[in-house]
PDB file of C-alpha atoms in Angstrom:
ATOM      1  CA  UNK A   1      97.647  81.285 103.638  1.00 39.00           C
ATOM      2  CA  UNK A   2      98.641  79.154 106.470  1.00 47.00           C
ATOM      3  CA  UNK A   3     102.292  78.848 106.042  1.00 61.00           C
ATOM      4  CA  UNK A   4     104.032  82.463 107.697  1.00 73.00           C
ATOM      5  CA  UNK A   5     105.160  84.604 104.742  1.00 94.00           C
ATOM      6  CA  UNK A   6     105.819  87.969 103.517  1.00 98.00           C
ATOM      7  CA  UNK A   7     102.944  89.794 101.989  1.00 98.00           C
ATOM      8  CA  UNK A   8     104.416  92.125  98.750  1.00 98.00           C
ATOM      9  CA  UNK A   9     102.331  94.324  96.676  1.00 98.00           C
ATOM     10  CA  UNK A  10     103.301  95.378  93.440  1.00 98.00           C
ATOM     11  CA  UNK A  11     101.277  97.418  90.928  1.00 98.00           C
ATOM     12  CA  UNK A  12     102.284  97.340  86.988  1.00 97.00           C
ATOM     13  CA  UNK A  13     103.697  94.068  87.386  1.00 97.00           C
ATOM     14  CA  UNK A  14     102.755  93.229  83.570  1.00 94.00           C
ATOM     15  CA  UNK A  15     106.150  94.390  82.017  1.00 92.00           C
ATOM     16  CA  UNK A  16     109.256  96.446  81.809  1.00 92.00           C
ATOM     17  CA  UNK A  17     110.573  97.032  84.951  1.00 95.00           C
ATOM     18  CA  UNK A  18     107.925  96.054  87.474  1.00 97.00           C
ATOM     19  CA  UNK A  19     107.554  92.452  85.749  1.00 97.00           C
ATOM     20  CA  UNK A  20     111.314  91.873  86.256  1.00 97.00           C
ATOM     21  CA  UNK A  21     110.512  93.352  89.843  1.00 98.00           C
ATOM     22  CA  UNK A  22     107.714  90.493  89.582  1.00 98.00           C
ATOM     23  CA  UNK A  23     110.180  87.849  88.510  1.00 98.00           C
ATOM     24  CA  UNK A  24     112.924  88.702  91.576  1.00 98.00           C
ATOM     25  CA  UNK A  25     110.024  88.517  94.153  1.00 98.00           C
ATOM     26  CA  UNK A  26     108.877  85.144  93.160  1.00 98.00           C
ATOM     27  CA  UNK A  27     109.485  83.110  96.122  1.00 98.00           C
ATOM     28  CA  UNK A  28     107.745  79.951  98.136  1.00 98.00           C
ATOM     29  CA  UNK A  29     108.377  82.653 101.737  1.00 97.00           C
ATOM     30  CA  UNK A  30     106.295  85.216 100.000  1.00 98.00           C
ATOM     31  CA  UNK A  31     102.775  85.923  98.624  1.00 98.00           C
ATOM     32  CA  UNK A  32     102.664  88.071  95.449  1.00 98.00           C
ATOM     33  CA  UNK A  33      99.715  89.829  94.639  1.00 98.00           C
ATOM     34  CA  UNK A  34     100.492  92.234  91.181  1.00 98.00           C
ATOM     35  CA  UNK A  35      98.086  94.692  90.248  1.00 98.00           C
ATOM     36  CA  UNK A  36      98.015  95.720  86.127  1.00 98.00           C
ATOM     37  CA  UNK A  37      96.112  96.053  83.314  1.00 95.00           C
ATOM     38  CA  UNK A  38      96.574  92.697  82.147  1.00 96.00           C
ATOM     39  CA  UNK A  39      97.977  89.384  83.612  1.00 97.00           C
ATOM     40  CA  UNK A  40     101.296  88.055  82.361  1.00 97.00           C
ATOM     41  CA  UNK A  41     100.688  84.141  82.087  1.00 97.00           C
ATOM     42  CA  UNK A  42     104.697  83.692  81.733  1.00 98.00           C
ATOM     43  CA  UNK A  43     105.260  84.887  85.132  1.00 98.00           C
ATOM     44  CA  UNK A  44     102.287  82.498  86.539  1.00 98.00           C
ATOM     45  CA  UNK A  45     103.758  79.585  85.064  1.00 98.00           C
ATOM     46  CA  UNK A  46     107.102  80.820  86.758  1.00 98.00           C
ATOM     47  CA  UNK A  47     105.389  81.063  89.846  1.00 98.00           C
ATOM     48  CA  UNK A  48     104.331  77.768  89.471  1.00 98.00           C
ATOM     49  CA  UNK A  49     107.157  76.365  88.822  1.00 98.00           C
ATOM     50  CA  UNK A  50     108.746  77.914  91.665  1.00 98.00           C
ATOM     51  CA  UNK A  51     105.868  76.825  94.574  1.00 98.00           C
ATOM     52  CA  UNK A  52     105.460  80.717  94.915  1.00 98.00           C
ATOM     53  CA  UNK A  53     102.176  82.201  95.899  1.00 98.00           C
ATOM     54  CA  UNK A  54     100.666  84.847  93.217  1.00 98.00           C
ATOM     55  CA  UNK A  55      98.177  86.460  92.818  1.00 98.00           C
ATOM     56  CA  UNK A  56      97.496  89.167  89.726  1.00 98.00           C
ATOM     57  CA  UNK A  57      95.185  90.861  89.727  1.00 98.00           C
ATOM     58  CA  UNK A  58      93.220  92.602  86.407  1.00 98.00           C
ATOM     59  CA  UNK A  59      92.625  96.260  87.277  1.00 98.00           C
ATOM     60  CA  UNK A  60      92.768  99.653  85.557  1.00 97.00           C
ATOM     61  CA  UNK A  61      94.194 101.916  88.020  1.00 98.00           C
ATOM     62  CA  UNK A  62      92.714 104.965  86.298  1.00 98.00           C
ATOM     63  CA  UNK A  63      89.710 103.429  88.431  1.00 98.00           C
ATOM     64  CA  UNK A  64      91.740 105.138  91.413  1.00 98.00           C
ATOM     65  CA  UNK A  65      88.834 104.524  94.032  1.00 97.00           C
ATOM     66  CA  UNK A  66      88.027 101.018  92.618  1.00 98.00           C
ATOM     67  CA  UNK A  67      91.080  99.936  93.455  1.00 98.00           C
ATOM     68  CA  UNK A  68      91.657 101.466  96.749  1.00 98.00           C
ATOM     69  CA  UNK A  69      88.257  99.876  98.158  1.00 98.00           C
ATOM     70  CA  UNK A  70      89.558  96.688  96.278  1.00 98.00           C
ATOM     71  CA  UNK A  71      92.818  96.599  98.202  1.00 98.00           C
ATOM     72  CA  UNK A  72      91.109  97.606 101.589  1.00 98.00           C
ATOM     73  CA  UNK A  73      88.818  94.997 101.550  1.00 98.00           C
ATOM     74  CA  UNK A  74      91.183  92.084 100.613  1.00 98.00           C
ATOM     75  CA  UNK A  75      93.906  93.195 103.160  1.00 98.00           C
ATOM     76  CA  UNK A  76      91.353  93.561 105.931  1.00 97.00           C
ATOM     77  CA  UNK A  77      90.251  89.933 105.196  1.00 97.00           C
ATOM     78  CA  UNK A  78      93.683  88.323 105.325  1.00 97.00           C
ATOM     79  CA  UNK A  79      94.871  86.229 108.367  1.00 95.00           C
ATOM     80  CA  UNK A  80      97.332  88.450 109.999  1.00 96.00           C
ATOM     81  CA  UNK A  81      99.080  85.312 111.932  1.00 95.00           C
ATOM     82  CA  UNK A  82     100.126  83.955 108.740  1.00 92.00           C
ATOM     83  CA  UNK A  83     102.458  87.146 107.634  1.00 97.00           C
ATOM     84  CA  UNK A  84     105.640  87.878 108.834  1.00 97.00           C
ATOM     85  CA  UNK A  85     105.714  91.267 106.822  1.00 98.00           C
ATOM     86  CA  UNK A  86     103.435  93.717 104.231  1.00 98.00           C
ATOM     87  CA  UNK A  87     104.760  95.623 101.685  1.00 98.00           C
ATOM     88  CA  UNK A  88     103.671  97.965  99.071  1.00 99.00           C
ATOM     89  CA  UNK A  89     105.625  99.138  95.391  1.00 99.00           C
ATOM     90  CA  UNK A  90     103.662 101.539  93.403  1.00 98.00           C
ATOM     91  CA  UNK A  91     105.546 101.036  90.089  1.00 98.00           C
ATOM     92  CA  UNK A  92     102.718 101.868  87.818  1.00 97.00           C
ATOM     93  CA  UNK A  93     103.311 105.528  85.619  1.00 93.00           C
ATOM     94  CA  UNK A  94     102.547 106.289  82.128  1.00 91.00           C
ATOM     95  CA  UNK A  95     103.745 108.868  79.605  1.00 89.00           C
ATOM     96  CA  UNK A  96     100.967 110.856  78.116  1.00 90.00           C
ATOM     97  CA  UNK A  97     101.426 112.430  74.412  1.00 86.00           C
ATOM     98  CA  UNK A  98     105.182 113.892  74.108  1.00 90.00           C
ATOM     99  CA  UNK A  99     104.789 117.567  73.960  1.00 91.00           C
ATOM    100  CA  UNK A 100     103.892 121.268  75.522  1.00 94.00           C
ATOM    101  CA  UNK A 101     100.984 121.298  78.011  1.00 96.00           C
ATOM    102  CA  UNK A 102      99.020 123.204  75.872  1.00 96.00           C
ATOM    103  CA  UNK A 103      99.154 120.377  72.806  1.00 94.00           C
ATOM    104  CA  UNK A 104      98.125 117.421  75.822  1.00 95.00           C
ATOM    105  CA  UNK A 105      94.632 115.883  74.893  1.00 95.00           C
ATOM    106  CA  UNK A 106      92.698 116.303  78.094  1.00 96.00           C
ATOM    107  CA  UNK A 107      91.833 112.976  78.895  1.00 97.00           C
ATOM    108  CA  UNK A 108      95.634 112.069  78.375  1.00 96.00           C
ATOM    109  CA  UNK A 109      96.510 114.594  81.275  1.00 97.00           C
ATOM    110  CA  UNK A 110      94.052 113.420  83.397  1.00 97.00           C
ATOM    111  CA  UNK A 111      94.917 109.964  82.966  1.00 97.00           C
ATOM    112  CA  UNK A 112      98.484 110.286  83.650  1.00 97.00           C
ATOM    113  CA  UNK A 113      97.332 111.935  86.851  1.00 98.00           C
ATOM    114  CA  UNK A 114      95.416 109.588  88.183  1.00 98.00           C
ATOM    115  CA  UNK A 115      98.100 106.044  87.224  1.00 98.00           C
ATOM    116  CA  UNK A 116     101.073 108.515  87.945  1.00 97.00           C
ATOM    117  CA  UNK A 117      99.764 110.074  91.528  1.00 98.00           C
ATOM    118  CA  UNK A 118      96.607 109.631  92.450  1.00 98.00           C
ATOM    119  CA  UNK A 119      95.978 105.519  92.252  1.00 98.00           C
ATOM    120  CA  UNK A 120      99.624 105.495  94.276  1.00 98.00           C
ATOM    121  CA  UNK A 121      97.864 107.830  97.293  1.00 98.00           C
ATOM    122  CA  UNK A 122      94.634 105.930  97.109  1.00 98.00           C
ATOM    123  CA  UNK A 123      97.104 102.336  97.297  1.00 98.00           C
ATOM    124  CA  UNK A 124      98.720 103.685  99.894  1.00 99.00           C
ATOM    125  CA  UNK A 125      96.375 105.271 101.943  1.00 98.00           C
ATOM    126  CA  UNK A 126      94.306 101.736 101.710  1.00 98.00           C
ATOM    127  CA  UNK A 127      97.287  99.684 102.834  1.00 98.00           C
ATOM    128  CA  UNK A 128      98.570 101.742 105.876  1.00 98.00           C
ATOM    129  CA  UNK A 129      94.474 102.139 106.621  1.00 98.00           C
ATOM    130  CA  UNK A 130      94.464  98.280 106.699  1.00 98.00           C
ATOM    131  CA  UNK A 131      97.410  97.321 107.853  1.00 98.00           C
ATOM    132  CA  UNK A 132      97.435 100.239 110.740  1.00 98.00           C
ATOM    133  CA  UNK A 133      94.274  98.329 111.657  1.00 98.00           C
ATOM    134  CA  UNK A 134      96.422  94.805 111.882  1.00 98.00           C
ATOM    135  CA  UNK A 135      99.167  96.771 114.522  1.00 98.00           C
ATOM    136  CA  UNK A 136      95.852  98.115 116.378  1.00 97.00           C
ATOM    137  CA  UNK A 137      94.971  94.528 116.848  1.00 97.00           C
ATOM    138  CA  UNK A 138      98.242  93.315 117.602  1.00 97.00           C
ATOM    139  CA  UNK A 139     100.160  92.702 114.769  1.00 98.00           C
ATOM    140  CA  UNK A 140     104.136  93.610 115.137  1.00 96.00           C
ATOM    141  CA  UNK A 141     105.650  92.899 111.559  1.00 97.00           C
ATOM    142  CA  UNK A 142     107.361  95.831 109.706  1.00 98.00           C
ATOM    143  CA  UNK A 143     104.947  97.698 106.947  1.00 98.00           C
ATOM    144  CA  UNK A 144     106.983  99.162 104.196  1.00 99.00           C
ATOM    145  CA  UNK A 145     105.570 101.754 101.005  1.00 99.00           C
ATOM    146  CA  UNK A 146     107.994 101.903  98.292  1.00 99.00           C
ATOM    147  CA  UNK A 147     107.007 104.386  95.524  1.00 98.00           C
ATOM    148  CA  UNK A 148     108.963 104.250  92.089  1.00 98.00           C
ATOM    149  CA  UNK A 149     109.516 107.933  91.112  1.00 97.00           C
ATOM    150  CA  UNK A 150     112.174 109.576  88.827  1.00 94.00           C
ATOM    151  CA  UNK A 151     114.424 111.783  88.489  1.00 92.00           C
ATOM    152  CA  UNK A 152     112.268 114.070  86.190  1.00 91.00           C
ATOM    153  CA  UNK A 153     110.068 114.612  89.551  1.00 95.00           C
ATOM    154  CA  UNK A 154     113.211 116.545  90.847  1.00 96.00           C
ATOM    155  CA  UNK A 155     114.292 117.999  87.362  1.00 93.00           C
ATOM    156  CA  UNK A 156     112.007 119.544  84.477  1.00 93.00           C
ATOM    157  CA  UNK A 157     111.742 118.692  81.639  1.00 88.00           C
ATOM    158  CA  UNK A 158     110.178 120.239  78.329  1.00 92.00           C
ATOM    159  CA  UNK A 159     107.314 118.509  76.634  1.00 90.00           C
ATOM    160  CA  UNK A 160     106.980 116.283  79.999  1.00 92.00           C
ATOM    161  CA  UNK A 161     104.618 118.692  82.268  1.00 96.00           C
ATOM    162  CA  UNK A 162     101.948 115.430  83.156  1.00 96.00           C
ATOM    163  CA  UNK A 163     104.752 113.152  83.891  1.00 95.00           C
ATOM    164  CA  UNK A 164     106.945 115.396  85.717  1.00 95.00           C
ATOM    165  CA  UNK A 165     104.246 116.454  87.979  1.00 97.00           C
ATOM    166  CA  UNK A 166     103.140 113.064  88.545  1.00 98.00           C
ATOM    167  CA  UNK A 167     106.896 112.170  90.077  1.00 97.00           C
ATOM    168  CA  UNK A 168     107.332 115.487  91.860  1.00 98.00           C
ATOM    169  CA  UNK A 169     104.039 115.204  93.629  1.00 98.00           C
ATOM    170  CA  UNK A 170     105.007 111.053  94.744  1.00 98.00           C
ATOM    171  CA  UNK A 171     107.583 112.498  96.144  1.00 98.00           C
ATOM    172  CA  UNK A 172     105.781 115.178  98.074  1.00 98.00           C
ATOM    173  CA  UNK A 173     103.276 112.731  99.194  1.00 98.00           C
ATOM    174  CA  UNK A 174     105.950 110.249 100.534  1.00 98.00           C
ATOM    175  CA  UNK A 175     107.418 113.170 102.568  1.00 98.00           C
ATOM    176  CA  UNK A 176     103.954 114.211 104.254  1.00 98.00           C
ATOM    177  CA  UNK A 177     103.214 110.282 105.054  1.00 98.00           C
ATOM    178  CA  UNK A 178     106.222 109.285 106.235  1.00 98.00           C
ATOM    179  CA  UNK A 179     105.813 112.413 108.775  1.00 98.00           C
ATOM    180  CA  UNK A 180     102.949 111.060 109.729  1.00 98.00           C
ATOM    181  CA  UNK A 181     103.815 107.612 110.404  1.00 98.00           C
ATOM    182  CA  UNK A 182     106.584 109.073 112.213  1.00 98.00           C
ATOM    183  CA  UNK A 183     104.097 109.809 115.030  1.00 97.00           C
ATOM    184  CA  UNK A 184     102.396 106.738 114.891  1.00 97.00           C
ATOM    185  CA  UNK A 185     103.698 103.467 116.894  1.00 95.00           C
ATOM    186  CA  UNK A 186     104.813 100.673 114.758  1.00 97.00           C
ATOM    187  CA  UNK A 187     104.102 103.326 112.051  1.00 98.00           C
ATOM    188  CA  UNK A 188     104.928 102.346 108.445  1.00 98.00           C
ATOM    189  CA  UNK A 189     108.218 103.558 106.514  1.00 98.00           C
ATOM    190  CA  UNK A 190     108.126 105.142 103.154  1.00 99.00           C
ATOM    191  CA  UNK A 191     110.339 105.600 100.618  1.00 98.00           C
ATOM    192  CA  UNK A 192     110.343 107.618  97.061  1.00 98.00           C
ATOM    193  CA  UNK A 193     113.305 106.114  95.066  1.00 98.00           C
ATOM    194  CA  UNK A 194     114.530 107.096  91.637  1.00 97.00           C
ATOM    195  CA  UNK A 195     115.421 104.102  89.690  1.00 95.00           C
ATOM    196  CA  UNK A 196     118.024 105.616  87.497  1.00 89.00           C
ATOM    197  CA  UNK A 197     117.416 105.307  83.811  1.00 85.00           C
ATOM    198  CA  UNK A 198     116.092 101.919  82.564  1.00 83.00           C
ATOM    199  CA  UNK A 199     115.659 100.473  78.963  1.00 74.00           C
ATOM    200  CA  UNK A 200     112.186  99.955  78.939  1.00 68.00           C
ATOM    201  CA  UNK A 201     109.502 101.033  76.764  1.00 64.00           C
ATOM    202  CA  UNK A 202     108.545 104.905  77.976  1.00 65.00           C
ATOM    203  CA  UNK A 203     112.278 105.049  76.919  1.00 62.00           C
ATOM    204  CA  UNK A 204     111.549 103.975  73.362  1.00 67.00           C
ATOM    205  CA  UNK A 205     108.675 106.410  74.065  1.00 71.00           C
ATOM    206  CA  UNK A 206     110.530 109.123  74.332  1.00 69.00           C
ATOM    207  CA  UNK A 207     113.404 108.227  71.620  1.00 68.00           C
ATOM    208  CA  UNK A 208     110.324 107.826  69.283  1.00 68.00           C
ATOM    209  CA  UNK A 209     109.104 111.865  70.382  1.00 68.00           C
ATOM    210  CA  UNK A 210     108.435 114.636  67.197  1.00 72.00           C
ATOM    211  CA  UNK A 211     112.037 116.663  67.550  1.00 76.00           C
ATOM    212  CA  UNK A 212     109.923 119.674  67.254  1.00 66.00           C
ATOM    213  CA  UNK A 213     107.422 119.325  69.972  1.00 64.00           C
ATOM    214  CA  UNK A 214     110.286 117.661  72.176  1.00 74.00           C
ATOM    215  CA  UNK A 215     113.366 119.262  72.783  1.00 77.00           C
ATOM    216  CA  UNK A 216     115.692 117.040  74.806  1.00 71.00           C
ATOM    217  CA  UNK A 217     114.744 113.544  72.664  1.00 76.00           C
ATOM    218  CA  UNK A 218     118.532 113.748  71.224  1.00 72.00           C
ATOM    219  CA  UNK A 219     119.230 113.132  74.907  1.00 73.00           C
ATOM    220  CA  UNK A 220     117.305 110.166  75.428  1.00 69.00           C
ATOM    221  CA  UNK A 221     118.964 108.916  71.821  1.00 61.00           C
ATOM    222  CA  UNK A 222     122.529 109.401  72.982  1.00 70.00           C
ATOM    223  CA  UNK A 223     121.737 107.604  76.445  1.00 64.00           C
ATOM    224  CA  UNK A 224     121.036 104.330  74.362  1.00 72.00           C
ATOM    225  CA  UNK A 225     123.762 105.072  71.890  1.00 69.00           C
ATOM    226  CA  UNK A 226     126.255 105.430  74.389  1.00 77.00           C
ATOM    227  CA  UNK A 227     125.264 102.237  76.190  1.00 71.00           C
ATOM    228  CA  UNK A 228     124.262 104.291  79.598  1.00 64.00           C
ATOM    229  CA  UNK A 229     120.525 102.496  80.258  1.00 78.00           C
ATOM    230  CA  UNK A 230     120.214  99.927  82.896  1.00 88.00           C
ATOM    231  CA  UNK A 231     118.019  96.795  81.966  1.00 90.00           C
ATOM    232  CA  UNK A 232     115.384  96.136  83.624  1.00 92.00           C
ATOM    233  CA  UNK A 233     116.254  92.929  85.461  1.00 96.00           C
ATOM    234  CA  UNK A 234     119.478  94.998  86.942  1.00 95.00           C
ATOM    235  CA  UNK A 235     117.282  98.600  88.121  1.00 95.00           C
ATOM    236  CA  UNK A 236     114.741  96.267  89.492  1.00 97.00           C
ATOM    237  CA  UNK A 237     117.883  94.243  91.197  1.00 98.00           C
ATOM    238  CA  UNK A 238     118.813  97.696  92.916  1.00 97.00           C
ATOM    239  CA  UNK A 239     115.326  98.861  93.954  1.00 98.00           C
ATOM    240  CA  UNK A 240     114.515  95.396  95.583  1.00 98.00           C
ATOM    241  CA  UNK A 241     117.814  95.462  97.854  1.00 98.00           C
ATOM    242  CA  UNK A 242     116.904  98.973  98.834  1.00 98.00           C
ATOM    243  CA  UNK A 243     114.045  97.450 100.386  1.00 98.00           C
ATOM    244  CA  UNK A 244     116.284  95.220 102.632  1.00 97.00           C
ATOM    245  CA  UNK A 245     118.558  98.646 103.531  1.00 97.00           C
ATOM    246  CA  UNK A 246     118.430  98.819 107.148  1.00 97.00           C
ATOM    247  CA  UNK A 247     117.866 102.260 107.150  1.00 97.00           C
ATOM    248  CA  UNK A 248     114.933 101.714 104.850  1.00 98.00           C
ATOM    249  CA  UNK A 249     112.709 105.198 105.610  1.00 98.00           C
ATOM    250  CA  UNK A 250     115.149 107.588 106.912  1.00 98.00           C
ATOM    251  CA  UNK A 251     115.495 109.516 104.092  1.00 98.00           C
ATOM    252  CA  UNK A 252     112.053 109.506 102.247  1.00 98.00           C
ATOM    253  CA  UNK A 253     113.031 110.804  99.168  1.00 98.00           C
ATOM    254  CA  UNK A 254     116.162 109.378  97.755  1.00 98.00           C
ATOM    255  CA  UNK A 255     117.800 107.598  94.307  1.00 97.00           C
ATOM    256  CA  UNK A 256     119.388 104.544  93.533  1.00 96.00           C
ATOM    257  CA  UNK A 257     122.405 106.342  92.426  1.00 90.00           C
ATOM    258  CA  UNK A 258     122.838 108.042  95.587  1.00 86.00           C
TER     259      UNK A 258
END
C-alpha cells in the first residue's frame, strides 16, 4: 500500500449481514481484507469497480489457531506509514442444530464454539498483539475491535445453549480486554454490540426449527410476519456508524437499540 488508508478487518464477509457490512466499507481510503469460508466474486468486481483495495481471504475459522498465526503474520508485515487507522469486526457466528443441549451432535457444539468465541479471541488477541507492536514502534493511529454479538448473549433462550454461550462469553471477553487496554497507552477500544434482529439466514434458521425441540420458533415467525426484522444493508448501516461514535469504547458492551 503506498497511498495512507484505513486498514478494516472483517470476518464472514461472504453474506448476510457481514457482506452488506463488506459492501458499505468498500472505499478507494480503505483496504479491505474479509476473512470467510468462501470468496464472494460480486463484491470483488464491486471493489473493482469502485478503485477499492480488497482483499478476501479463504479460511475456515474453525481452524482458530490457523488463522490467528495467519493474521499475525500479515499485520506484522504491513507498512505502518501507509495506514491512518486498523480495525477489526468479528461478524462470523453460526447456529448449530436447533434443540436441547443434550440432542447437540458433538462436533456441532464444538464447532459453534470455536466460529462463535474462540476464532473472535484468537482474531483479536493477534491484532492488538500486532498492532500493540506498531504503537511500540511509533505508530499513533486509533485501533478499534468491534465484536458482533446478540441479544441472546444477554437473554436465554431454549434450544439455543451453543449459540447463547458463544454471545454471552464475546461479551465477557470484550469486557476483560477492554480493561486491559485501558492500562495500556494508545491502548485499543473494544466494543460488543448487539445488532438488533436482522433478516438473514440463521433467521430462516430458526423459523425453519422442529416446534417440539424449539419452543420460542412461533416468536421468530411472528417477528417476520409482523414486519419487525431489519435488512441487512440497514443493521449493517447502524453497526458501521457506531464505529464512527465518538465515544466508541466507553461502554464495552452495548446494542444498537440502545
Amino acid at each position: 500500500m503506498t497511498t495512507t488508508r484505513h486498514l478494516t478487518i472483517l470476518t464472514g464477509a461472504s453474506r448476510g449481514m457481514g457482506l452488506a457490512m463488506a459492501v458499505q466499507l468498500l472505499d478507494p481510503s480503505r483496504h479491505l481484507l474479509c476473512i470467510s469460508r468462501r470468496a464472494n466474486d460480486g463484491l470483488a468486481e464491486q471493489a473493482r469497480q469502485k478503485g477499492a483495495p480488497l482483499t478476501q481471504w479463504t479460511q475456515d475459522l474453525a481452524d482458530t489457531t490457523g488463522s490467528r498465526e495467519r493474521l499475525q503474520i500479515w499485520l506484522e508485515g504491513l507498512d505502518t506509514s501507509a495506514l491512518k487507522s486498523a480495525t477489526l469486526i468479528n461478524n462470523a457466528g453460526v447456529i448449530p442444530r436447533i434443540g436441547p443441549l443434550d440432542q447437540c451432535p458433538p462436533e456441532d457444539l464444538a464447532n459453534a464454539l470455536r466460529v462463535g468465541l474462540e476464532a473472535p479471541m484468537q482474531l483479536t488477541a493477534a491484532f492488538l498483539r500486532a498492532t500493540g507492536g506498531w504503537v511500540e514502534a511509533g505508530w499513533r493511529g486509533p485501533r478499534k475491535v468491534l465484536n458482533i454479538s446478540s441479544g441472546l448473549g444477554r437473554n436465554a433462550m431454549a434450544a439455543q445453549a451453543p449459540y447463547c454461550a458463544a454471545k454471552a462469553g464475546m461479551d465477557h471477553f470484550t469486557r476483560c480486554s477492554a480493561l486491559d487496554e485501558a492500562h495500556r497507552e494508545h491502548g485499543a477500544r473494544l466494543v460488543s454490540l448487539a445488532p438488533g434482529v436482522i433478516d438473514t439466514d440463521m433467521q430462516s434458521q430458526l423459523r425453519a426449527g422442529d416446534p417440539a425441540a424449539f419452543p420460542d420458533r412461533s416468536r421468530f415467525v411472528e417477528l417476520q410476519r409482523q414486519g419487525q426484522l431489519t435488512s441487512p444493508e440497514d443493521a449493517a448501516a447502524r453497526l458501521l456508524a457506531w464505529l464512527q461514535r465518538k465515544d466508541f469504547g466507553d461502554k464495552p458492551v452495548a446494542d444498537v437499540r440502545d
